[in-house]
Amino acid sequence: MPYTTNDIKRVEEKWQAYWAERGIFRAIADPARKKYYVLEMFPYPSGKIHMGHVRNYTITDVIARYKMMRGFNVMHPMGYDAFGQPAENAAIKRGVSPAEWTARCIDDMRSGLKRMGFSYDWDRELATCDAAYYKWNQWIFLKMAEKGLAYKKSSPVNWCPSCATTLANEEVIDGACWRCKTAVIQKDLDQWYLKITHYADELLEDLKTLKNWPARVVAMQENWIGKSYGCDIFFKVKGGADVITVFTTRPDTIFGATYVTLAPEHPLARKLSRGTSQEAGVAAFLDKAAHMSRSLRMSGDERKEGVFTGAYAVNPVNGEAIPVWIGDYVLMAYGTGAIMAVPTHDQRDFEFARAHGLGMRVVIEDPAHPGLTPEQMTAAYEGAGSLVASAHFDGIPHEEAKGKIAAWMADGGMGRVSVHWRLRDWLISRQRYWGTPIPMIYCAACGVVPVPYDRLPVRLPADAPITGEGGSPLAKVKDFVAVPCPRCGAAARRETDTMATFFDSSWYFLRYCSAHNDQEVFDAKEAAYWMPVDQYVGGIEHAILHLLYSRFFTKFLRDAGLVAVGEPFDRLLTQGMVLKDGEVMSKSRGNIVDPDEVIARFGADTLRLFILFAAPPEDQLEWNPAGLEGSWKFINRLWGAVESRYKTASPVSDGPMDALDKALEFERHAAVKKVTESMEGGFKFNTAISGVMILMNAVDRYQVPAGDMRRQALLNDALETAVLLLAPFIPHAAEELWQMMGKPGASIAFIPWPVYSDDRLRTDTVRMAAQVNGKVRGEFEVPRDADEAFLRPLVLADEGVQRHVAGKEIRKFIVIKNKLVSIVV
RNA sequence: GGGCGAGUGGUGGAAUGGUAUACACGAAGGACUUAAAAUCCUUUGGUCGAAAGGCCUUGAGGGUUCAAUUCCCUCCUCGCCCACCA
């Protein structure tokens, strides 16, 4: 009678095969039906699925199945983000080709996913390493190049010496490679970029429309895009023609500028020192800075390194000549690579000035310390105040002064209002093998020539030597490199770098709409129906990179006329991590639990139920073997109840319901309401499941005398409702139980979601509490909607209430209908 | 340094102004059993009390309110993200 391990295996395999054979979850665009596109972040196939995947995809699967029952035409696809470095590492370590290794990992993952019973439309399965997919990466790249949004330039790039490749800014974490943690250094290279900054304003503005994204993800993207309003101010170099343009967000402090600082990479840094006594010192400093890794240079805390150039710059607002320094705390890549230093009102400038004995002048008065002199200061004053020592701007509050001074400088040609962004263009060239070849050709006569569209894909050669040491493996494949120029026919050579893999994942959600179209990047009609993704689910670690790039690609493809929407993901849910013993479950920590072992013992339904019940989806989830057994026990109880108490001989209700019947009906409707509201109000699966547990507790209490058809019918209803409500969570058991109940239909996934009626939840009497001075002193069973006239004598007669009211004056008697009365004495 | 979030029983968690601790796990006691497992029943925030009942309790302190886990202020702790971004 209990649901044994053998039952589980039999039932789960049976329904997985059934779903696959019947194509139950195949999605077909149908304009007559309302669509729902539910998507998880596709996995990198590095082996078998792990608990993080299981959690992510279980969440998505419940949403998909719930929406099916709500009548939506649901698309729920799956694929593999299959290019990337681990495949190359495997090639080096185990001598197996990346293609072969990846194919094997994909097979492992697919079978793991199938064992979980996910409702995928497997017909849409894709892998980014297939030429049928990456051909369209190349196509998109060429389209971007046509619009000037993909371009090549030489510039200092982040270089990981260990991976021997370039990294995007987004891939540099704390100055180190996001993958191997090696310190990243700066290196000049000729590389391909995507002009994401073209969309900076829109990427920022449209964040406001993403009302169903977690606020923190929106905030993170906002910070990342980093729009700053301020001024560019022109400082002429004394005794020369050069002009140093600085960027500041604090034009109100211009009268307090006591020196100018250049980034070490600034074009004037070396030039200005020439012929001065500082020349040798500057050269030494610049050499040192150039060879230092970014993380080392940025780790200087308060020890700000710098050197005087020997030159002076003229402050345009007062004609004062102030020294020009070079400082390692100024970044070439942000603003103009030069700043005006106001040590009294900027902590970094303050520290630099103190370290190098530079001048200071107070220009914003701290209301708490009027008349403060620089000598008395122990830190910069960055707060609010009015201007002093600032010519005719004295006395103006500093916020107001910003605009006034900016306008005044602009009028006088001293500066201009400006906006600077933190966001930089996206470097996509990688000196790697296992990625999409960049479809460009270099011809001595014609220059950089795109591969013609009709010659795509540029296939990745199977035989590149992968050593992991420096340079692009493709450069060593002669047959690949040598190519006639498409324009003049002369001997030319191919680009041998491949694309960053984030390129692949920036549009895969569009490819799913017509996954096997070999004529177009995707079918515009299909995309028009399915897009945007209604619900996207994935890890917070993709809050910036993947989501920002996907938004960028969607805007580009919209401008290219291929898709109507400008934002790809309507709702976003970031699921929490899976922990064990308080630490993130990971292979390197050696604290992983293998989903397959759990499935073998308890089944996929139990695993799903545990993961969903143990915590809300956004929260961290602590792995708990006892909780797992609890979930198994609950499925067992349900199984046992249906098996032993459900009667299929279609009993009909006869006679009016008594109090016990009404109580069961109440619980049944309450459960439907609770689960429905938990789903609609942000997918609170844990409370949804607890709602069904409460119903099952009521079922257990409900006795059906033999032959009592009315009660049997009500019990049947309750059990059917419980099975339906649980169908998205434990689909295998639900299908089996539904079948045991003799119910028709191809799958429980398409049985309409149960409805509840508020009438059934409205009881004749309600329990009310009585508070005296805010403390509960009594409880009453009273008729619904009882008013003060009814309640007052009743409540005041109560012994418990009397104890606290007797002999005191009743000041207030407040009735909150059907909830409580509050007495103040 | 900046931003965002969190802090509730032994544990995971519930409640978003109205009876704090739903639901589950764990624990204790009991039934069944030769025994164990499974299952079922009872109890389970702390504290004082024989009991009735009282007092305390949602990180700490204050405030608003008849009523605060929920709103406001101050502080503490933890987590995540960003960070010499001018």
GROMACS .gro file of C-alpha atoms in nm, chain A residues 339-672:
model
  334
  339ILE     CA    1   4.054   6.540  -1.274
  340MET     CA    2   4.068   6.869  -1.093
  341ALA     CA    3   4.161   6.797  -0.735
  342VAL     CA    4   3.968   6.963  -0.454
  343PRO     CA    5   4.127   6.804  -0.145
  344THR     CA    6   3.900   6.981   0.103
  345HIS     CA    7   3.587   6.828  -0.048
  346ASP     CA    8   3.693   6.494  -0.193
  347GLN     CA    9   3.840   6.227   0.029
  348ARG     CA   10   4.066   6.075  -0.238
  349ASP     CA   11   4.208   6.415  -0.329
  350PHE     CA   12   4.248   6.485   0.041
  351GLU     CA   13   4.455   6.173   0.095
  352PHE     CA   14   4.666   6.241  -0.214
  353ALA     CA   15   4.726   6.603  -0.113
  354ARG     CA   16   4.829   6.507   0.240
  355ALA     CA   17   5.063   6.237   0.108
  356HIS     CA   18   5.236   6.475  -0.133
  357GLY     CA   19   5.215   6.804   0.054
  358LEU     CA   20   4.980   6.977  -0.187
  359GLY     CA   21   4.769   7.286  -0.118
  360MET     CA   22   4.409   7.295   0.005
  361ARG     CA   23   4.138   7.556   0.014
  362VAL     CA   24   3.793   7.537   0.175
  363VAL     CA   25   3.513   7.645  -0.061
  364ILE     CA   26   3.208   7.476   0.095
  365GLU     CA   27   3.133   7.572   0.453
  366ASP     CA   28   3.038   7.291   0.687
  367PRO     CA   29   2.746   7.438   0.887
  368ALA     CA   30   2.864   7.243   1.192
  369HIS     CA   31   3.216   7.389   1.178
  370PRO     CA   32   3.207   7.739   1.033
  371GLY     CA   33   3.545   7.890   0.956
  372LEU     CA   34   3.720   7.556   0.942
  373THR     CA   35   4.071   7.579   0.795
  374PRO     CA   36   4.237   7.305   0.588
  375GLU     CA   37   4.496   7.259   0.864
  376GLN     CA   38   4.221   7.161   1.108
  377MET     CA   39   4.066   6.903   0.875
  378THR     CA   40   4.124   6.531   0.927
  379ALA     CA   41   3.908   6.432   0.632
  380ALA     CA   42   3.745   6.596   0.333
  381TYR     CA   43   3.406   6.759   0.393
  382GLU     CA   44   3.174   6.607   0.134
  383GLY     CA   45   2.844   6.722   0.284
  384ALA     CA   46   2.610   7.010   0.210
  385GLY     CA   47   2.690   7.375   0.268
  386SER     CA   48   2.716   7.718   0.111
  387LEU     CA   49   3.002   7.844  -0.100
  388VAL     CA   50   3.289   8.051   0.038
  389ALA     CA   51   3.604   8.187  -0.128
  390SER     CA   52   3.426   8.143  -0.461
  391ALA     CA   53   3.408   8.498  -0.599
  392HIS     CA   54   3.052   8.609  -0.675
  393PHE     CA   55   2.909   8.263  -0.592
  394ASP     CA   56   2.974   8.302  -0.218
  395GLY     CA   57   2.678   8.222   0.002
  396ILE     CA   58   2.496   8.006  -0.254
  397PRO     CA   59   2.400   7.654  -0.135
  398HIS     CA   60   2.627   7.409  -0.311
  399GLU     CA   61   2.355   7.212  -0.491
  400GLU     CA   62   2.223   7.530  -0.645
  401ALA     CA   63   2.577   7.646  -0.724
  402LYS     CA   64   2.643   7.339  -0.938
  403GLY     CA   65   2.404   7.452  -1.208
  404LYS     CA   66   2.491   7.821  -1.182
  405ILE     CA   67   2.865   7.765  -1.209
  406ALA     CA   68   2.824   7.512  -1.490
  407ALA     CA   69   2.613   7.758  -1.690
  408TRP     CA   70   2.853   8.044  -1.621
  409MET     CA   71   3.153   7.839  -1.733
  410ALA     CA   72   2.976   7.722  -2.046
  411ASP     CA   73   2.890   8.083  -2.135
  412GLY     CA   74   3.249   8.188  -2.090
  413GLY     CA   75   3.396   7.897  -2.286
  414MET     CA   76   3.563   7.763  -1.973
  415GLY     CA   77   3.379   7.432  -1.984
  416ARG     CA   78   3.068   7.252  -2.090
  417VAL     CA   79   2.791   7.051  -1.932
  418SER     CA   80   2.860   6.683  -1.985
  419VAL     CA   81   2.748   6.333  -1.907
  420HIS     CA   82   2.979   6.038  -1.859
  421TRP     CA   83   2.901   5.670  -1.838
  422ARG     CA   84   3.058   5.391  -1.650
  423LEU     CA   85   2.940   5.147  -1.914
  424ARG     CA   86   3.205   5.072  -2.178
  425ASP     CA   87   3.181   4.897  -2.508
  426TRP     CA   88   3.184   4.521  -2.487
  427LEU     CA   89   3.507   4.347  -2.582
  428ILE     CA   90   3.412   4.018  -2.743
  429SER     CA   91   3.738   3.885  -2.895
  430ARG     CA   92   3.872   3.578  -2.724
  431GLN     CA   93   4.195   3.396  -2.805
  432ARG     CA   94   4.016   3.067  -2.764
  433TYR     CA   95   3.918   2.767  -2.969
  434TRP     CA   96   3.580   2.654  -2.837
  435GLY     CA   97   3.365   2.945  -2.950
  436THR     CA   98   3.209   3.107  -3.254
  437PRO     CA   99   3.468   3.213  -3.516
  438ILE     CA  100   3.444   3.585  -3.581
  439PRO     CA  101   3.346   3.602  -3.950
  440MET     CA  102   3.600   3.853  -4.075
  441ILE     CA  103   3.883   3.833  -4.329
  442TYR     CA  104   4.197   4.045  -4.353
  443CYS     CA  105   4.315   4.131  -4.704
  444ALA     CA  106   4.632   4.324  -4.774
  445ALA     CA  107   4.456   4.521  -5.046
  446CYS     CA  108   4.097   4.551  -4.923
  447GLY     CA  109   4.152   4.570  -4.549
  448VAL     CA  110   3.898   4.413  -4.315
  449VAL     CA  111   3.637   4.231  -4.523
  450PRO     CA  112   3.328   4.062  -4.376
  451VAL     CA  113   3.255   3.705  -4.475
  452PRO     CA  114   2.961   3.722  -4.722
  453TYR     CA  115   2.632   3.612  -4.570
  454ASP     CA  116   2.594   3.327  -4.819
  455ARG     CA  117   2.921   3.176  -4.697
  456LEU     CA  118   2.811   3.144  -4.336
  457PRO     CA  119   2.871   2.960  -4.120
  458VAL     CA  120   3.244   2.996  -4.083
  459ARG     CA  121   3.289   2.652  -3.935
  460LEU     CA  122   3.509   2.584  -3.641
  461PRO     CA  123   3.780   2.341  -3.766
  462ALA     CA  124   3.784   2.012  -3.581
  463ASP     CA  125   4.161   1.978  -3.564
  464ALA     CA  126   4.300   2.287  -3.392
  465PRO     CA  127   4.586   2.223  -3.150
  466ILE     CA  128   4.466   2.314  -2.802
  467THR     CA  129   4.747   2.375  -2.559
  468GLY     CA  130   4.608   2.645  -2.333
  469GLU     CA  131   4.920   2.848  -2.397
  470GLY     CA  132   4.899   3.193  -2.549
  471GLY     CA  133   4.734   3.296  -2.873
  472SER     CA  134   4.440   3.172  -3.069
  473PRO     CA  135   4.445   2.798  -3.147
  474LEU     CA  136   4.275   2.874  -3.479
  475ALA     CA  137   4.582   3.073  -3.590
  476LYS     CA  138   4.770   2.744  -3.605
  477VAL     CA  139   4.525   2.581  -3.846
  478LYS     CA  140   4.665   2.672  -4.191
  479ASP     CA  141   4.359   2.558  -4.387
  480PHE     CA  142   4.137   2.769  -4.169
  481VAL     CA  143   4.347   3.085  -4.182
  482ALA     CA  144   4.419   3.084  -4.555
  483VAL     CA  145   4.124   3.214  -4.755
  484PRO     CA  146   4.083   3.413  -5.072
  485CYS     CA  147   3.960   3.767  -5.018
  486PRO     CA  148   3.585   3.771  -5.090
  487ARG     CA  149   3.625   4.109  -5.255
  488CYS     CA  150   3.942   4.084  -5.475
  489GLY     CA  151   4.022   3.714  -5.465
  490ALA     CA  152   4.380   3.765  -5.349
  491ALA     CA  153   4.524   3.548  -5.076
  492ALA     CA  154   4.397   3.671  -4.741
  493ARG     CA  155   4.369   3.544  -4.386
  494ARG     CA  156   4.080   3.484  -4.151
  495GLU     CA  157   4.025   3.638  -3.812
  496THR     CA  158   4.134   3.367  -3.573
  497ASP     CA  159   3.973   3.492  -3.252
  498THR     CA  160   3.640   3.358  -3.138
  499MET     CA  161   3.349   3.534  -2.972
  500ALA     CA  162   3.296   3.563  -2.599
  501THR     CA  163   3.034   3.304  -2.509
  502PHE     CA  164   2.806   3.567  -2.359
  503PHE     CA  165   2.736   3.652  -2.723
  504ASP     CA  166   2.570   3.312  -2.769
  505SER     CA  167   2.341   3.350  -2.470
  506SER     CA  168   2.235   3.706  -2.555
  507TRP     CA  169   1.966   3.596  -2.799
  508TYR     CA  170   1.899   3.223  -2.747
  509PHE     CA  171   1.552   3.304  -2.612
  510LEU     CA  172   1.468   3.436  -2.958
  511ARG     CA  173   1.610   3.130  -3.130
  512TYR     CA  174   1.383   2.903  -2.923
  513CYS     CA  175   1.085   3.064  -3.097
  514SER     CA  176   1.187   2.880  -3.414
  515ALA     CA  177   1.479   2.669  -3.304
  516HIS     CA  178   1.546   2.484  -3.628
  517ASN     CA  179   1.486   2.752  -3.887
  518ASP     CA  180   1.777   2.723  -4.133
  519GLN     CA  181   1.671   3.020  -4.346
  520GLU     CA  182   1.662   3.295  -4.088
  521VAL     CA  183   1.808   3.389  -3.751
  522PHE     CA  184   1.456   3.330  -3.621
  523ASP     CA  185   1.105   3.343  -3.760
  524ALA     CA  186   0.968   3.692  -3.703
  525LYS     CA  187   0.610   3.568  -3.687
  526GLU     CA  188   0.692   3.310  -3.422
  527ALA     CA  189   0.889   3.567  -3.225
  528ALA     CA  190   0.603   3.813  -3.251
  529TYR     CA  191   0.374   3.556  -3.092
  530TRP     CA  192   0.602   3.424  -2.818
  531MET     CA  193   0.808   3.725  -2.719
  532PRO     CA  194   0.867   3.861  -2.466
  533VAL     CA  195   0.958   3.586  -2.224
  534ASP     CA  196   0.682   3.613  -1.964
  535GLN     CA  197   0.878   3.462  -1.679
  536TYR     CA  198   1.254   3.423  -1.667
  537VAL     CA  199   1.422   3.235  -1.383
  538GLY     CA  200   1.791   3.214  -1.303
  539GLY     CA  201   2.072   3.293  -1.066
  540ILE     CA  202   2.152   3.638  -0.931
  541GLU     CA  203   2.507   3.595  -1.063
  542HIS     CA  204   2.372   3.690  -1.404
  543ALA     CA  205   2.212   4.009  -1.276
  544ILE     CA  206   2.449   4.225  -1.474
  545LEU     CA  207   2.630   4.055  -1.761
  546HIS     CA  208   2.387   3.817  -1.922
  547LEU     CA  209   2.078   4.022  -1.857
  548LEU     CA  210   2.234   4.347  -1.977
  549TYR     CA  211   2.372   4.187  -2.293
  550SER     CA  212   2.037   4.022  -2.366
  551ARG     CA  213   1.862   4.354  -2.328
  552PHE     CA  214   2.118   4.513  -2.563
  553PHE     CA  215   2.073   4.241  -2.829
  554THR     CA  216   1.696   4.266  -2.809
  555LYS     CA  217   1.712   4.641  -2.869
  556PHE     CA  218   1.949   4.592  -3.160
  557LEU     CA  219   1.729   4.323  -3.318
  558ARG     CA  220   1.426   4.541  -3.265
  559ASP     CA  221   1.597   4.828  -3.450
  560ALA     CA  222   1.684   4.581  -3.724
  561GLY     CA  223   1.310   4.516  -3.759
  562LEU     CA  224   1.326   4.154  -3.648
  563VAL     CA  225   1.137   4.165  -3.322
  564ALA     CA  226   0.873   4.400  -3.188
  565VAL     CA  227   0.970   4.416  -2.822
  566GLY     CA  228   1.254   4.620  -2.678
  567GLU     CA  229   1.283   4.425  -2.357
  568PRO     CA  230   1.324   4.046  -2.364
  569PHE     CA  231   1.210   3.947  -2.013
  570ASP     CA  232   0.885   4.067  -1.861
  571ARG     CA  233   0.918   3.905  -1.520
  572LEU     CA  234   1.241   3.794  -1.359
  573LEU     CA  235   1.284   3.566  -1.061
  574THR     CA  236   1.632   3.512  -0.916
  575GLN     CA  237   1.640   3.191  -0.724
  576GLY     CA  238   1.848   3.147  -0.410
  577MET     CA  239   2.144   2.919  -0.372
  578VAL     CA  240   2.140   2.565  -0.238
  579LEU     CA  241   2.345   2.531   0.080
  580LYS     CA  242   2.464   2.238   0.279
  581ASP     CA  243   2.592   2.289   0.633
  582GLY     CA  244   2.565   2.662   0.581
  583GLU     CA  245   2.789   2.668   0.275
  584VAL     CA  246   2.707   2.688  -0.093
  585MET     CA  247   2.685   2.339  -0.235
  586SER     CA  248   2.977   2.301  -0.475
  587LYS     CA  249   3.210   2.042  -0.612
  588SER     CA  250   3.517   2.228  -0.489
  589ARG     CA  251   3.383   2.231  -0.132
  590GLY     CA  252   3.301   1.864  -0.163
  591ASN     CA  253   2.957   1.908  -0.011
  592ILE     CA  254   2.739   1.822  -0.308
  593VAL     CA  255   2.435   1.597  -0.297
  594ASP     CA  256   2.382   1.414  -0.625
  595PRO     CA  257   2.023   1.459  -0.750
  596ASP     CA  258   2.036   1.115  -0.913
  597GLU     CA  259   2.093   0.945  -0.580
  598VAL     CA  260   1.800   1.128  -0.428
  599ILE     CA  261   1.582   1.037  -0.725
  600ALA     CA  262   1.683   0.672  -0.702
  601ARG     CA  263   1.573   0.655  -0.343
  602PHE     CA  264   1.283   0.896  -0.309
  603GLY     CA  265   1.191   0.988  -0.665
  604ALA     CA  266   1.188   1.313  -0.855
  605ASP     CA  267   0.853   1.419  -0.707
  606THR     CA  268   0.990   1.402  -0.354
  607LEU     CA  269   1.297   1.601  -0.452
  608ARG     CA  270   1.082   1.861  -0.624
  609LEU     CA  271   0.843   1.889  -0.333
  610PHE     CA  272   1.119   1.924  -0.077
  611ILE     CA  273   1.299   2.195  -0.272
  612LEU     CA  274   0.980   2.390  -0.322
  613PHE     CA  275   0.853   2.353   0.033
  614ALA     CA  276   1.172   2.421   0.227
  615ALA     CA  277   1.205   2.790   0.140
  616PRO     CA  278   1.059   3.061  -0.084
  617PRO     CA  279   1.226   3.043  -0.426
  618GLU     CA  280   1.429   3.363  -0.385
  619ASP     CA  281   1.576   3.259  -0.050
  620GLN     CA  282   1.873   3.041   0.025
  621LEU     CA  283   1.783   2.678   0.068
  622GLU     CA  284   1.950   2.466   0.332
  623TRP     CA  285   1.970   2.101   0.230
  624ASN     CA  286   1.798   1.889   0.493
  625PRO     CA  287   1.769   1.509   0.460
  626ALA     CA  288   1.494   1.500   0.722
  627GLY     CA  289   1.291   1.752   0.526
  628LEU     CA  290   1.332   1.531   0.222
  629GLU     CA  291   1.178   1.240   0.410
  630GLY     CA  292   0.898   1.466   0.523
  631SER     CA  293   0.813   1.538   0.163
  632TRP     CA  294   0.822   1.170   0.082
  633LYS     CA  295   0.587   1.101   0.373
  634PHE     CA  296   0.342   1.359   0.252
  635ILE     CA  297   0.326   1.214  -0.100
  636ASN     CA  298   0.279   0.877   0.065
  637ARG     CA  299  -0.012   0.999   0.272
  638LEU     CA  300  -0.180   1.139  -0.036
  639TRP     CA  301  -0.115   0.817  -0.225
  640GLY     CA  302  -0.253   0.607   0.059
  641ALA     CA  303  -0.563   0.824   0.096
  642VAL     CA  304  -0.651   0.799  -0.272
  643GLU     CA  305  -0.578   0.429  -0.287
  644SER     CA  306  -0.780   0.334   0.017
  645ARG     CA  307  -1.052   0.594   0.044
  646TYR     CA  308  -1.132   0.721  -0.305
  647LYS     CA  309  -1.429   0.537  -0.464
  648THR     CA  310  -1.455   0.552  -0.841
  649ALA     CA  311  -1.813   0.422  -0.852
  650SER     CA  312  -1.924   0.779  -0.925
  651PRO     CA  313  -2.101   0.853  -0.599
  652VAL     CA  314  -2.352   1.132  -0.612
  653SER     CA  315  -2.419   1.375  -0.336
  654ASP     CA  316  -2.752   1.329  -0.161
  655GLY     CA  317  -2.907   1.525   0.121
  656PRO     CA  318  -2.798   1.852   0.277
  657MET     CA  319  -2.450   1.896   0.420
  658ASP     CA  320  -2.400   1.879   0.793
  659ALA     CA  321  -2.141   2.070   0.993
  660LEU     CA  322  -1.863   1.817   0.922
  661ASP     CA  323  -1.935   1.831   0.551
  662LYS     CA  324  -1.930   2.208   0.556
  663ALA     CA  325  -1.600   2.204   0.741
  664LEU     CA  326  -1.443   1.984   0.473
  665GLU     CA  327  -1.587   2.197   0.195
  666PHE     CA  328  -1.451   2.503   0.371
  667GLU     CA  329  -1.102   2.352   0.383
  668ARG     CA  330  -1.124   2.247   0.020
  669HIS     CA  331  -1.213   2.596  -0.098
  670ALA     CA  332  -0.963   2.751   0.142
  671ALA     CA  333  -0.689   2.532  -0.006
  672VAL     CA  334  -0.773   2.630  -0.363
   0.00000   0.00000   0.00000
